[in-house]
Amino acid sequence: MSATIEPDTASRPRDAERMRRWLRGYGLLSPALAVIVAMLALPVAALVLLSFWTQNGFELDRTPTLENYAQLVRLTDEPTVWFGIPFYFSYPVPAILMIKSVVMSLSATIAVIALAYPMAYFLAFRVHKHKALWIILITIPFWTSYLLRVFAWKIVLGFNGAINSGLKALGIIDQPLEFLLYNPGAVVITLAHSWVAFAILPIFVSLEKIDRSLLEAASDLGDSKLKRFLRITLPLSAPGTVAAALLVFIPTVGDYVTPTLVGGPGGTMIGNLVQELFLRQNNAPLGAAVAITMMLIIALIVAIFLWAIGYRRIRARRA
Amino acid sequence: MLKKIDGIWVYAVFFVIFLYGPVLLMPVFALNDGTFATFPLKGFTLKNFSAMAANTSMILAFQNSLKIAVAVAVLSTVLAMPASLALTRFRLPGGGPIQSFMMLPLVIPSIVIAVALLVIILKIFGIQLSLWTVAAGHVLICLPFCMSVLMSRLEGFDPNLEEASRDLGCNAWQTFWRTTFPLALPGVISSLLMGFIISFDEFVIAFFLTGTENTLPVYLFSQLRFPNKLPGVLALGSLILVGSAVLVIAAEIIRKRGAPSNNPGDY
């Protein structure tokens, strides 16, 4: 348009060529983008829509309502009376289950970072020969079956499992330890084990990128080993560590396999409720509301986390 | 030269034991002659493995998984290749946000993806659940992985080679097949393998989107509830682990082949 008003002979052909290049680029991009829009954006939008409808027996009531979201925080209409005291409590209360899932997932994330950081440090600073071999060794478990890694912990922690039968065979205990399996602790251990291999890579990459001459300079200027680590290595590896934490936290909140296999009744998480509502109770609208709320809470926690880190960094720069 | 043995070396060794220990118990107990996965081990047997040959429902599930994984690997690589080229070679306006959007399946819990697809497939389009719907869901989650592999490969070699090919008179299509594709081939193969592995092992989406036919992980999951099925599960699990490990190693070796990459942390 502007070209016809103000003829610019020098830039017109270049603009046209750039346009053509962009069009070709978008053309190449479009099939994959279309798949993601059609199979992620549209379904999630449908899920949002569904969460405002209600299930009426076998019929779907399409009157928009916030009823499902109200259900998430409402305890029960009829209190359960225990020892004469009314408890407005029904299991599972979605809001409580949600908080529990977040706490369990955060615990697993902290455990993963605590386990992965030293290993990433080892790979980046101590391994000189066969680095590729070590990295392949660490990452193989992540790509092999998730279901089986979780199942493996069932064998390890079970009533007749490896730990119990091993300790019994060694004569250390008479009765199997029952507290090992089917509780939140088992879920956290299993989640940490399943994701730790995935968390090492981003931390390792950020450690590997650190300019070694900075460390040499610090040591020439008399910094101790610990001081060098705290003032150079740790801050410079923070972006990778944050990425690793998010890569573990985000998917584990909604994990379904681990709580189902090793969680037991006390170790269920929000993913179990979603499954229950969709496949057993035939209440997809409420299930949709739970799933959407879960995504929003995850997004909120991630945003707060990133904001807190960004804020600290800005303050440090000003000081 | 004597390596310094210190705390962190000891940690590394314990870490590898922690990582592999639980998983390696599976083949140990699969070869053990007993109904339960308990110590002390009783005796060596291969009967758990030989029994698999007669298990028709398992073999059917294995075939289903194989079909889906091959289709998913090919489809996601075919979709990811042009997209990766667009994002690495054409400085597109909005390229960054588009790329982040396309990586979303990596960070959305798979149960949310599963139920969202379930809603749109069943309630909105009224399509019957089948192996096709499972494959569609798998393509979605494999795409970001395939794109990451292909993009890092495409960034790893010199784009001037493609420019040279165009200067020498090749059109875009010829440049792609004669220059870009051969140079990106290790990435393409590793993208295929990665798509295959992810689809073959994926459980949650398959569990929600499968109709009457099982995939192997769904079959395995259905067996986990019955204690008397344990030896069979252990044998099958051991084979899946070995198979996946072999494929992962192959994917890694192929990815590292060819022109060395300049990306830090890439070995």
Coordinates of N, CA, C and O in Angstrom, one line a residue, chain A residues 21-22 24-26 28-29 31-33 35-37 39-44 46-47 50 55 60 114-116 118-119 121-122 126 131-132 134-138 140-141 143-145 147-149 151-156 160-162 165-166 169 193 196-197 200 204-205 208-209 225 250-251 254 256-257 260-261 271 274-275 278-279 284 291 294-295 298, chain B residues 4 6 8-9 11-12 15-16 18-20 22-23 25-26 29 37-40 79 82-83 85-87 89-94 98 101-102 104-105 107-109 111-113 115-120 123-124 136-137 139-140 143 145 172 194 197-198 201 203-204 207-208 217 220-221 224 230 233-234 237 240-241 244-245 248-249 252 256 264-265 267:
Chain A
R21 N 10.1 -14.6 1.1 CA 10.9 -15.5 2.1 C 10.1 -15.8 3.3 O 10.0 -16.9 3.7
W22 N 9.4 -14.8 3.8 CA 8.6 -15.0 5.0 C 7.5 -15.9 4.7 O 7.2 -16.8 5.5
R24 N 7.4 -18.2 2.4 CA 7.9 -19.6 2.3 C 8.1 -20.2 3.7 O 7.8 -21.3 3.9
G25 N 8.7 -19.3 4.6 CA 9.0 -19.8 5.9 C 7.7 -20.2 6.7 O 7.6 -21.3 7.2
Y26 N 6.7 -19.3 6.6 CA 5.4 -19.7 7.3 C 4.8 -20.9 6.6 O 4.2 -21.7 7.3
L28 N 6.4 -23.5 5.3 CA 7.1 -24.6 5.9 C 6.7 -25.0 7.3 O 6.6 -26.1 7.7
L29 N 6.4 -23.9 8.0 CA 6.0 -24.0 9.4 C 4.6 -24.6 9.6 O 4.3 -25.2 10.6
P31 N 2.3 -26.8 8.5 CA 1.8 -28.2 8.8 C 1.9 -28.5 10.3 O 1.0 -28.9 10.9
A32 N 3.2 -28.4 10.8 CA 3.4 -28.7 12.2 C 2.6 -27.8 13.1 O 2.0 -28.3 14.1
L33 N 2.6 -26.5 12.8 CA 1.8 -25.6 13.6 C 0.3 -25.9 13.6 O -0.3 -25.9 14.7
V35 N -1.0 -28.9 13.3 CA -1.2 -30.0 14.1 C -1.3 -29.6 15.6 O -2.2 -30.0 16.3
I36 N -0.4 -28.7 16.0 CA -0.4 -28.3 17.4 C -1.6 -27.5 17.7 O -2.2 -27.6 18.8
V37 N -2.0 -26.6 16.8 CA -3.2 -25.8 17.0 C -4.4 -26.8 17.1 O -5.2 -26.7 18.1
M39 N -4.6 -29.9 17.7 CA -4.6 -31.0 18.7 C -4.2 -30.6 20.1 O -4.2 -31.4 21.0
L40 N -3.8 -29.3 20.3 CA -3.5 -28.8 21.6 C -4.4 -27.6 21.9 O -5.1 -27.6 22.9
A41 N -4.3 -26.6 21.1 CA -5.0 -25.3 21.4 C -6.5 -25.6 21.4 O -7.2 -25.2 22.3
L42 N -7.0 -26.2 20.3 CA -8.5 -26.4 20.2 C -9.0 -27.4 21.3 O -10.0 -27.0 22.0
P43 N -8.3 -28.5 21.5 CA -8.8 -29.4 22.6 C -8.8 -28.7 24.0 O -9.7 -28.9 24.8
V44 N -7.7 -27.9 24.3 CA -7.7 -27.2 25.6 C -8.8 -26.2 25.6 O -9.5 -26.1 26.7
A46 N -11.6 -26.5 24.1 CA -12.9 -27.3 24.3 C -13.0 -27.7 25.8 O -14.1 -27.7 26.4
L47 N -11.8 -28.0 26.4 CA -11.8 -28.4 27.8 C -12.3 -27.2 28.7 O -13.1 -27.4 29.6
L50 N -16.0 -26.9 28.2 CA -16.7 -28.0 28.9 C -16.8 -27.8 30.4 O -17.8 -28.2 31.1
Q55 N -22.7 -31.9 34.1 CA -23.2 -33.2 33.7 C -24.5 -33.5 34.5 O -24.6 -33.4 35.7
L60 N -25.6 -33.8 29.0 CA -24.7 -32.7 29.2 C -25.5 -31.4 29.2 O -26.2 -31.1 28.2
A114 N 18.6 -31.5 44.3 CA 19.7 -31.9 45.2 C 20.5 -33.0 44.7 O 21.7 -33.1 44.9
L115 N 19.8 -34.0 44.0 CA 20.5 -35.2 43.5 C 21.3 -34.8 42.2 O 22.4 -35.3 42.0
A116 N 20.6 -34.0 41.4 CA 21.2 -33.8 40.0 C 22.3 -32.8 40.0 O 23.3 -33.0 39.2
P118 N 25.0 -32.1 42.0 CA 26.4 -32.6 42.2 C 26.8 -33.4 41.0 O 27.9 -33.4 40.6
M119 N 25.8 -34.2 40.5 CA 26.1 -35.1 39.3 C 26.5 -34.2 38.1 O 27.5 -34.5 37.4
Y121 N 27.6 -31.2 38.2 CA 28.9 -30.6 38.5 C 30.1 -31.5 38.2 O 31.1 -31.2 37.6
F122 N 29.8 -32.8 38.6 CA 30.8 -33.8 38.4 C 31.1 -34.0 36.9 O 32.3 -34.0 36.5
R126 N 34.7 -32.6 36.5 CA 35.6 -33.6 36.9 C 35.9 -34.7 35.8 O 36.9 -35.4 35.8
K131 N 33.5 -38.1 28.4 CA 32.4 -37.3 28.8 C 31.1 -37.8 28.2 O 30.0 -37.9 28.8
A132 N 31.1 -38.0 26.9 CA 29.9 -38.4 26.1 C 29.4 -39.7 26.7 O 28.2 -39.9 26.8
W134 N 29.6 -40.9 29.7 CA 29.0 -40.6 31.0 C 27.6 -40.1 30.8 O 26.6 -40.4 31.4
I135 N 27.5 -39.1 29.8 CA 26.2 -38.5 29.6 C 25.2 -39.5 29.1 O 24.0 -39.5 29.5
I136 N 25.6 -40.3 28.1 CA 24.7 -41.3 27.6 C 24.2 -42.2 28.8 O 23.1 -42.5 28.9
L137 N 25.2 -42.6 29.6 CA 24.9 -43.5 30.7 C 23.8 -42.9 31.6 O 22.9 -43.6 32.1
I138 N 23.9 -41.6 31.9 CA 23.0 -40.9 32.7 C 21.6 -40.8 32.1 O 20.6 -40.8 32.7
I140 N 20.2 -42.6 29.5 CA 19.5 -43.8 29.1 C 18.2 -44.0 29.9 O 17.1 -44.2 29.3
P141 N 18.3 -44.0 31.2 CA 17.1 -44.4 32.0 C 16.0 -43.4 31.7 O 14.8 -43.8 31.8
W143 N 15.0 -42.2 28.9 CA 14.3 -42.6 27.7 C 13.6 -43.9 27.7 O 12.7 -44.2 27.0
T144 N 14.1 -44.8 28.6 CA 13.4 -46.1 28.7 C 12.1 -46.0 29.5 O 11.9 -45.0 30.2
S145 N 11.3 -47.0 29.5 CA 10.0 -46.9 29.9 C 9.8 -46.3 31.3 O 10.3 -46.8 32.3
L147 N 6.8 -46.2 32.8 CA 5.9 -47.1 33.6 C 6.8 -48.1 34.3 O 6.5 -48.5 35.5
L148 N 7.8 -48.6 33.6 CA 8.6 -49.7 34.2 C 9.5 -49.1 35.4 O 9.8 -49.8 36.3
R149 N 10.0 -47.9 35.2 CA 10.8 -47.3 36.3 C 10.0 -47.2 37.6 O 10.4 -47.4 38.7
F151 N 7.3 -49.0 38.2 CA 7.0 -50.3 38.7 C 8.2 -50.9 39.4 O 8.0 -51.6 40.4
A152 N 9.4 -50.6 39.0 CA 10.6 -51.0 39.7 C 10.6 -50.7 41.2 O 11.0 -51.5 42.0
W153 N 10.1 -49.5 41.5 CA 10.0 -49.0 42.9 C 9.0 -49.8 43.7 O 9.1 -50.0 44.9
K154 N 8.0 -50.3 43.0 CA 7.0 -51.2 43.6 C 7.7 -52.5 44.0 O 7.4 -53.0 45.1
I155 N 8.6 -53.0 43.2 CA 9.3 -54.2 43.5 C 10.3 -53.9 44.7 O 10.5 -54.7 45.6
V156 N 10.9 -52.7 44.7 CA 11.9 -52.4 45.7 C 11.2 -52.2 47.1 O 11.7 -52.8 48.1
N160 N 6.5 -57.6 50.2 CA 7.5 -58.7 50.0 C 8.6 -58.3 49.0 O 9.1 -59.1 48.3
G161 N 8.9 -57.0 49.0 CA 9.8 -56.4 48.0 C 11.2 -56.7 48.3 O 11.6 -57.4 49.2
A162 N 12.1 -56.0 47.5 CA 13.5 -56.3 47.6 C 14.1 -55.8 48.9 O 14.9 -56.5 49.6
S165 N 12.5 -58.2 51.8 CA 12.9 -59.5 51.8 C 14.4 -59.6 52.0 O 15.0 -60.5 52.6
G166 N 15.1 -58.6 51.5 CA 16.6 -58.5 51.7 C 16.9 -58.4 53.1 O 17.8 -59.1 53.6
A169 N 16.1 -61.6 54.9 CA 17.1 -62.7 54.6 C 18.4 -62.4 55.4 O 19.1 -63.4 55.8
H193 N 13.3 -40.2 41.4 CA 14.1 -41.2 40.6 C 13.8 -41.1 39.1 O 14.7 -41.2 38.3
V196 N 15.2 -37.5 37.6 CA 16.5 -36.9 37.9 C 17.4 -36.9 36.7 O 18.1 -36.0 36.5
A197 N 17.3 -37.9 35.8 CA 18.2 -38.0 34.7 C 17.9 -36.8 33.7 O 18.8 -36.3 33.1
I200 N 19.5 -33.4 35.0 CA 21.0 -33.2 34.9 C 21.4 -32.4 33.7 O 22.2 -31.5 33.8
F204 N 23.9 -29.3 33.6 CA 25.2 -29.6 33.1 C 25.6 -28.6 32.0 O 26.7 -28.1 31.9
V205 N 24.7 -28.3 31.1 CA 24.9 -27.4 30.0 C 25.3 -26.0 30.5 O 26.3 -25.4 30.1
E208 N 28.8 -26.2 32.0 CA 29.8 -26.4 30.9 C 30.1 -25.0 30.2 O 31.2 -24.8 29.8
K209 N 29.1 -24.2 30.2 CA 29.2 -22.9 29.5 C 30.1 -21.9 30.3 O 30.5 -20.9 29.7
K225 N 38.0 -22.2 47.5 CA 37.2 -23.1 46.6 C 35.7 -22.8 46.8 O 34.9 -22.7 45.9
I250 N 6.7 -29.0 36.5 CA 5.4 -28.9 35.7 C 4.8 -30.2 35.4 O 3.6 -30.4 35.7
P251 N 5.5 -31.2 34.8 CA 4.8 -32.4 34.5 C 4.5 -33.3 35.8 O 3.5 -34.1 35.7
G254 N 0.8 -33.1 37.7 CA -0.3 -33.9 37.1 C 0.0 -35.3 36.9 O -0.8 -36.0 36.2
Y256 N 0.2 -39.2 36.8 CA -0.9 -40.1 37.1 C -0.4 -41.5 37.4 O -0.9 -42.2 38.3
V257 N 0.7 -41.9 36.7 CA 1.2 -43.3 36.8 C 1.8 -43.6 38.2 O 1.4 -44.5 38.9
T260 N -0.7 -43.8 41.1 CA -1.6 -44.9 41.0 C -0.8 -46.2 41.4 O -1.4 -47.0 42.1
L261 N 0.5 -46.3 41.1 CA 1.2 -47.5 41.3 C 1.8 -47.6 42.7 O 1.8 -48.7 43.3
G271 N -4.0 -35.9 39.5 CA -4.2 -36.6 38.2 C -5.1 -37.8 38.4 O -5.9 -38.1 37.5
V274 N -8.7 -36.5 38.2 CA -9.1 -36.2 36.8 C -9.5 -37.5 36.1 O -10.5 -37.6 35.5
Q275 N -8.6 -38.6 36.3 CA -8.9 -39.9 35.7 C -10.2 -40.4 36.2 O -11.1 -40.9 35.5
F278 N -13.3 -38.5 34.8 CA -13.5 -38.8 33.3 C -13.9 -40.2 33.0 O -14.8 -40.4 32.3
L279 N -13.2 -41.2 33.6 CA -13.4 -42.5 33.2 C -14.3 -43.3 34.1 O -14.9 -44.3 33.6
A284 N -17.3 -35.6 33.1 CA -16.3 -34.9 32.4 C -16.2 -33.4 32.7 O -15.1 -32.8 32.8
A291 N -8.9 -30.2 35.7 CA -7.7 -30.2 34.9 C -7.3 -28.7 34.6 O -6.1 -28.4 34.6
M294 N -5.8 -27.1 37.6 CA -4.4 -27.6 37.8 C -3.5 -26.9 36.9 O -2.4 -26.4 37.4
M295 N -3.8 -26.7 35.6 CA -2.9 -26.0 34.7 C -2.7 -24.5 35.2 O -1.6 -24.0 35.1
I298 N -0.4 -24.5 38.2 CA 1.0 -24.7 37.8 C 1.6 -23.4 37.1 O 2.6 -23.0 37.5
Chain B
K4 N 42.2 -38.4 40.8 CA 42.0 -38.0 42.1 C 40.6 -38.6 42.6 O 39.6 -38.3 42.0
D6 N 37.8 -38.5 45.1 CA 37.4 -37.7 46.2 C 35.9 -37.9 46.3 O 35.2 -38.7 45.7
I8 N 33.2 -36.4 45.4 CA 32.3 -36.3 44.2 C 32.3 -37.5 43.3 O 31.3 -37.9 42.8
W9 N 33.5 -38.2 43.3 CA 33.6 -39.4 42.5 C 32.8 -40.5 43.2 O 32.0 -41.3 42.5
Y11 N 30.3 -40.0 45.1 CA 28.9 -39.6 44.9 C 28.4 -40.1 43.5 O 27.3 -40.7 43.4
A12 N 29.2 -39.8 42.5 CA 28.8 -40.2 41.1 C 28.6 -41.7 41.0 O 27.6 -42.1 40.4
F15 N 25.4 -42.5 42.7 CA 24.3 -42.0 41.9 C 23.9 -42.9 40.8 O 22.7 -43.2 40.6
V16 N 24.9 -43.5 40.1 CA 24.6 -44.4 39.0 C 24.0 -45.7 39.6 O 23.0 -46.2 39.0
F18 N 22.1 -45.8 42.3 CA 20.7 -45.4 42.6 C 19.8 -45.3 41.3 O 18.7 -45.7 41.3
L19 N 20.4 -44.8 40.2 CA 19.7 -44.6 39.0 C 19.3 -46.0 38.4 O 18.2 -46.2 37.9
Y20 N 20.3 -46.9 38.4 CA 20.1 -48.2 37.7 C 19.6 -49.3 38.6 O 18.9 -50.2 38.1
P22 N 17.2 -49.9 41.0 CA 15.8 -50.5 41.0 C 15.4 -51.1 39.7 O 14.8 -52.1 39.6
V23 N 15.8 -50.5 38.6 CA 15.4 -50.9 37.2 C 16.1 -52.3 36.9 O 15.4 -53.2 36.4
L25 N 16.7 -54.6 39.0 CA 16.1 -55.7 39.7 C 15.1 -56.4 38.9 O 14.9 -57.6 39.1
M26 N 14.6 -55.8 37.9 CA 13.5 -56.4 37.1 C 14.1 -57.6 36.3 O 13.5 -58.7 36.5
F29 N 14.9 -60.5 38.9 CA 13.8 -61.3 39.3 C 13.1 -62.0 38.2 O 12.5 -63.0 38.4
A37 N 8.8 -61.4 43.7 CA 10.0 -60.7 43.5 C 10.7 -60.5 44.9 O 10.6 -59.4 45.5
T38 N 11.3 -61.6 45.4 CA 11.8 -61.5 46.8 C 13.2 -62.1 46.8 O 13.6 -62.9 46.0
F39 N 14.0 -61.6 47.8 CA 15.3 -62.2 48.1 C 15.0 -63.3 49.2 O 14.1 -63.2 49.9
P40 N 15.8 -64.3 49.4 CA 16.9 -64.7 48.5 C 16.5 -65.3 47.2 O 15.4 -65.8 47.1
L79 N 6.7 -33.9 9.8 CA 6.2 -32.6 10.1 C 7.2 -31.7 10.7 O 7.2 -30.5 10.5
P82 N 10.3 -29.6 8.0 CA 10.1 -28.3 7.5 C 9.9 -27.2 8.5 O 10.5 -26.1 8.4
A83 N 9.3 -27.5 9.6 CA 9.1 -26.6 10.7 C 10.5 -26.1 11.3 O 10.7 -25.0 11.5
L85 N 13.3 -26.3 9.7 CA 14.0 -25.4 8.7 C 13.5 -24.0 8.8 O 14.3 -23.1 8.7
A86 N 12.2 -23.9 8.9 CA 11.6 -22.5 8.9 C 12.1 -21.7 10.1 O 12.4 -20.6 10.0
L87 N 12.2 -22.4 11.3 CA 12.7 -21.7 12.5 C 14.2 -21.5 12.5 O 14.6 -20.5 13.2
R89 N 16.2 -21.2 9.6 CA 16.8 -20.6 8.4 C 16.1 -19.3 7.9 O 16.7 -18.5 7.2
F90 N 14.8 -19.2 8.3 CA 14.1 -18.0 7.8 C 13.9 -17.1 9.1 O 13.2 -17.5 10.0
R91 N 14.5 -15.9 9.2 CA 14.3 -15.1 10.4 C 12.8 -14.6 10.3 O 12.6 -13.5 9.9
L92 N 11.9 -15.4 10.8 CA 10.5 -15.1 10.7 C 10.1 -14.1 11.8 O 10.4 -14.3 13.0
P93 N 9.2 -13.1 11.5 CA 8.6 -12.3 12.6 C 7.7 -13.2 13.4 O 7.0 -14.0 12.9
G94 N 7.9 -13.2 14.7 CA 7.1 -14.0 15.6 C 7.6 -15.4 15.7 O 7.0 -16.3 16.3
I98 N 6.3 -18.5 18.3 CA 5.7 -19.7 17.7 C 6.5 -20.9 18.1 O 5.9 -21.9 18.5
F101 N 5.4 -21.8 21.6 CA 4.1 -22.4 21.5 C 4.2 -23.9 21.1 O 3.5 -24.7 21.6
M102 N 5.0 -24.1 20.1 CA 5.1 -25.5 19.6 C 5.8 -26.4 20.6 O 5.7 -27.7 20.5
L104 N 5.0 -26.4 23.7 CA 4.1 -26.5 24.9 C 3.8 -28.0 25.3 O 3.7 -28.3 26.4
P105 N 3.6 -28.9 24.3 CA 3.3 -30.3 24.7 C 4.3 -30.8 25.7 O 4.0 -31.8 26.4
V107 N 5.6 -29.3 28.3 CA 5.4 -28.8 29.7 C 4.0 -29.0 30.2 O 3.7 -28.7 31.3
I108 N 3.0 -29.4 29.3 CA 1.7 -29.6 29.8 C 1.6 -31.0 30.3 O 2.0 -32.0 29.6
P109 N 1.1 -31.2 31.5 CA 1.0 -32.6 32.0 C 0.2 -33.5 31.0 O -0.8 -33.1 30.5
I111 N -1.7 -35.9 31.3 CA -3.1 -36.3 31.6 C -4.0 -35.2 31.1 O -5.1 -35.4 30.6
V112 N -3.5 -33.9 31.1 CA -4.4 -32.8 30.6 C -4.5 -32.9 29.1 O -5.6 -32.8 28.5
I113 N -3.4 -33.2 28.4 CA -3.4 -33.5 27.0 C -4.4 -34.6 26.7 O -5.2 -34.5 25.8
V115 N -7.0 -35.9 28.4 CA -8.4 -35.6 28.6 C -8.9 -34.5 27.6 O -10.0 -34.6 27.1
A116 N -8.0 -33.6 27.3 CA -8.4 -32.6 26.3 C -8.7 -33.2 24.9 O -9.7 -32.9 24.3
L117 N -7.8 -34.1 24.5 CA -8.1 -34.9 23.3 C -9.3 -35.8 23.4 O -10.0 -35.9 22.4
L118 N -9.5 -36.4 24.5 CA -10.6 -37.2 24.7 C -11.9 -36.5 24.5 O -12.8 -36.9 23.9
V119 N -12.0 -35.2 25.1 CA -13.2 -34.4 25.0 C -13.4 -34.1 23.5 O -14.5 -34.3 23.0
I120 N -12.4 -33.6 22.8 CA -12.6 -33.1 21.5 C -12.9 -34.3 20.5 O -13.8 -34.2 19.6
K123 N -16.6 -36.1 22.4 CA -17.8 -35.2 22.6 C -18.1 -34.3 21.5 O -19.2 -33.9 21.2
I124 N -17.0 -33.8 20.8 CA -17.2 -32.8 19.8 C -17.3 -33.4 18.4 O -18.2 -33.2 17.6
A136 N -2.5 -40.2 16.9 CA -2.6 -38.8 16.8 C -2.1 -38.1 18.1 O -1.3 -37.1 18.0
G137 N -2.5 -38.6 19.2 CA -2.0 -38.0 20.5 C -0.5 -38.1 20.6 O 0.2 -37.2 21.1
V139 N 1.7 -38.2 18.1 CA 2.4 -37.3 17.2 C 2.5 -35.9 17.9 O 3.6 -35.3 17.9
L140 N 1.5 -35.5 18.6 CA 1.5 -34.2 19.3 C 2.6 -34.2 20.3 O 3.4 -33.2 20.3
L143 N 6.3 -34.3 18.5 CA 6.7 -33.2 17.7 C 7.8 -32.3 18.3 O 8.8 -32.0 17.7
F145 N 9.9 -32.9 20.6 CA 11.2 -33.7 20.8 C 11.9 -33.7 19.4 O 13.1 -33.5 19.3
A172 N 15.4 -24.4 -4.5 CA 15.2 -24.7 -3.1 C 15.1 -26.2 -2.9 O 15.6 -26.8 -1.9
M194 N 13.8 -41.3 18.2 CA 13.3 -40.7 19.4 C 11.7 -40.8 19.3 O 11.1 -41.1 20.3
I197 N 10.7 -44.3 20.1 CA 10.9 -44.7 21.6 C 9.8 -44.0 22.4 O 9.2 -44.7 23.2
I198 N 9.6 -42.7 22.2 CA 8.6 -42.0 23.0 C 7.2 -42.6 22.8 O 6.5 -42.9 23.8
D201 N 6.8 -46.2 24.4 CA 6.8 -46.3 25.8 C 5.6 -45.5 26.4 O 5.4 -45.6 27.6
F203 N 2.4 -44.1 28.0 CA 1.3 -44.8 28.6 C 0.0 -44.0 28.8 O -1.1 -44.4 28.3
V204 N 0.1 -42.8 29.4 CA -1.1 -42.1 29.8 C -2.0 -41.7 28.7 O -3.2 -42.0 28.7
F207 N -3.6 -44.8 27.3 CA -4.6 -45.3 28.3 C -5.9 -44.6 28.1 O -7.0 -45.3 28.1
F208 N -5.9 -43.3 27.9 CA -7.1 -42.6 27.7 C -7.7 -42.7 26.3 O -8.9 -42.7 26.2
P217 N 2.3 -50.7 26.6 CA 2.3 -50.2 28.0 C 0.9 -50.3 28.7 O 0.8 -50.6 29.9
L220 N 0.6 -53.9 29.8 CA 1.4 -54.1 30.9 C 0.8 -53.5 32.2 O 0.7 -54.2 33.2
F221 N 0.2 -52.3 32.1 CA -0.5 -51.7 33.2 C -1.6 -52.5 33.7 O -1.8 -52.7 34.9
L224 N -0.4 -55.3 35.9 CA 0.3 -54.9 37.2 C -0.6 -55.1 38.4 O -0.1 -55.3 39.5
L230 N 2.9 -61.4 38.0 CA 4.2 -60.7 38.2 C 5.3 -61.3 37.4 O 6.0 -60.5 36.7
V233 N 5.1 -60.1 33.9 CA 5.3 -58.7 33.8 C 6.8 -58.4 33.9 O 7.4 -57.6 33.1
L234 N 7.5 -59.1 34.8 CA 9.0 -58.9 34.9 C 9.7 -59.3 33.6 O 10.6 -58.5 33.2
G237 N 8.8 -56.7 31.0 CA 9.5 -55.4 31.4 C 10.9 -55.4 31.1 O 11.5 -54.5 30.5
I240 N 11.4 -55.0 27.3 CA 11.2 -53.6 26.9 C 12.3 -52.7 27.3 O 12.8 -51.9 26.5
L241 N 12.9 -52.9 28.5 CA 14.0 -52.1 29.0 C 15.2 -52.3 28.1 O 15.8 -51.3 27.7
S244 N 14.5 -50.7 24.6 CA 14.5 -49.2 24.7 C 16.0 -48.7 24.8 O 16.4 -47.8 24.1
A245 N 16.7 -49.4 25.7 CA 18.1 -49.0 25.9 C 18.9 -49.1 24.7 O 19.7 -48.2 24.3
V248 N 17.9 -46.2 22.4 CA 18.5 -44.9 22.9 C 19.9 -44.8 22.6 O 20.4 -43.7 22.1
I249 N 20.7 -45.9 22.8 CA 22.1 -45.8 22.5 C 22.3 -45.6 21.0 O 23.2 -44.8 20.6
E252 N 21.7 -42.0 20.2 CA 22.8 -41.1 20.7 C 24.0 -41.2 19.8 O 24.5 -40.2 19.4
K256 N 25.6 -38.1 17.4 CA 26.9 -37.6 17.5 C 27.8 -37.7 16.3 O 28.8 -37.1 16.2
P264 N 27.6 -25.6 23.0 CA 28.2 -26.0 24.2 C 27.3 -27.1 24.9 O 26.1 -27.1 24.8
G265 N 28.0 -28.1 25.4 CA 27.3 -29.2 26.1 C 26.9 -30.3 25.2 O 26.4 -31.3 25.6
Y267 N 28.0 -33.3 23.1 CA 29.1 -34.2 22.9 C 28.8 -35.3 21.9 O 27.7 -35.8 21.9

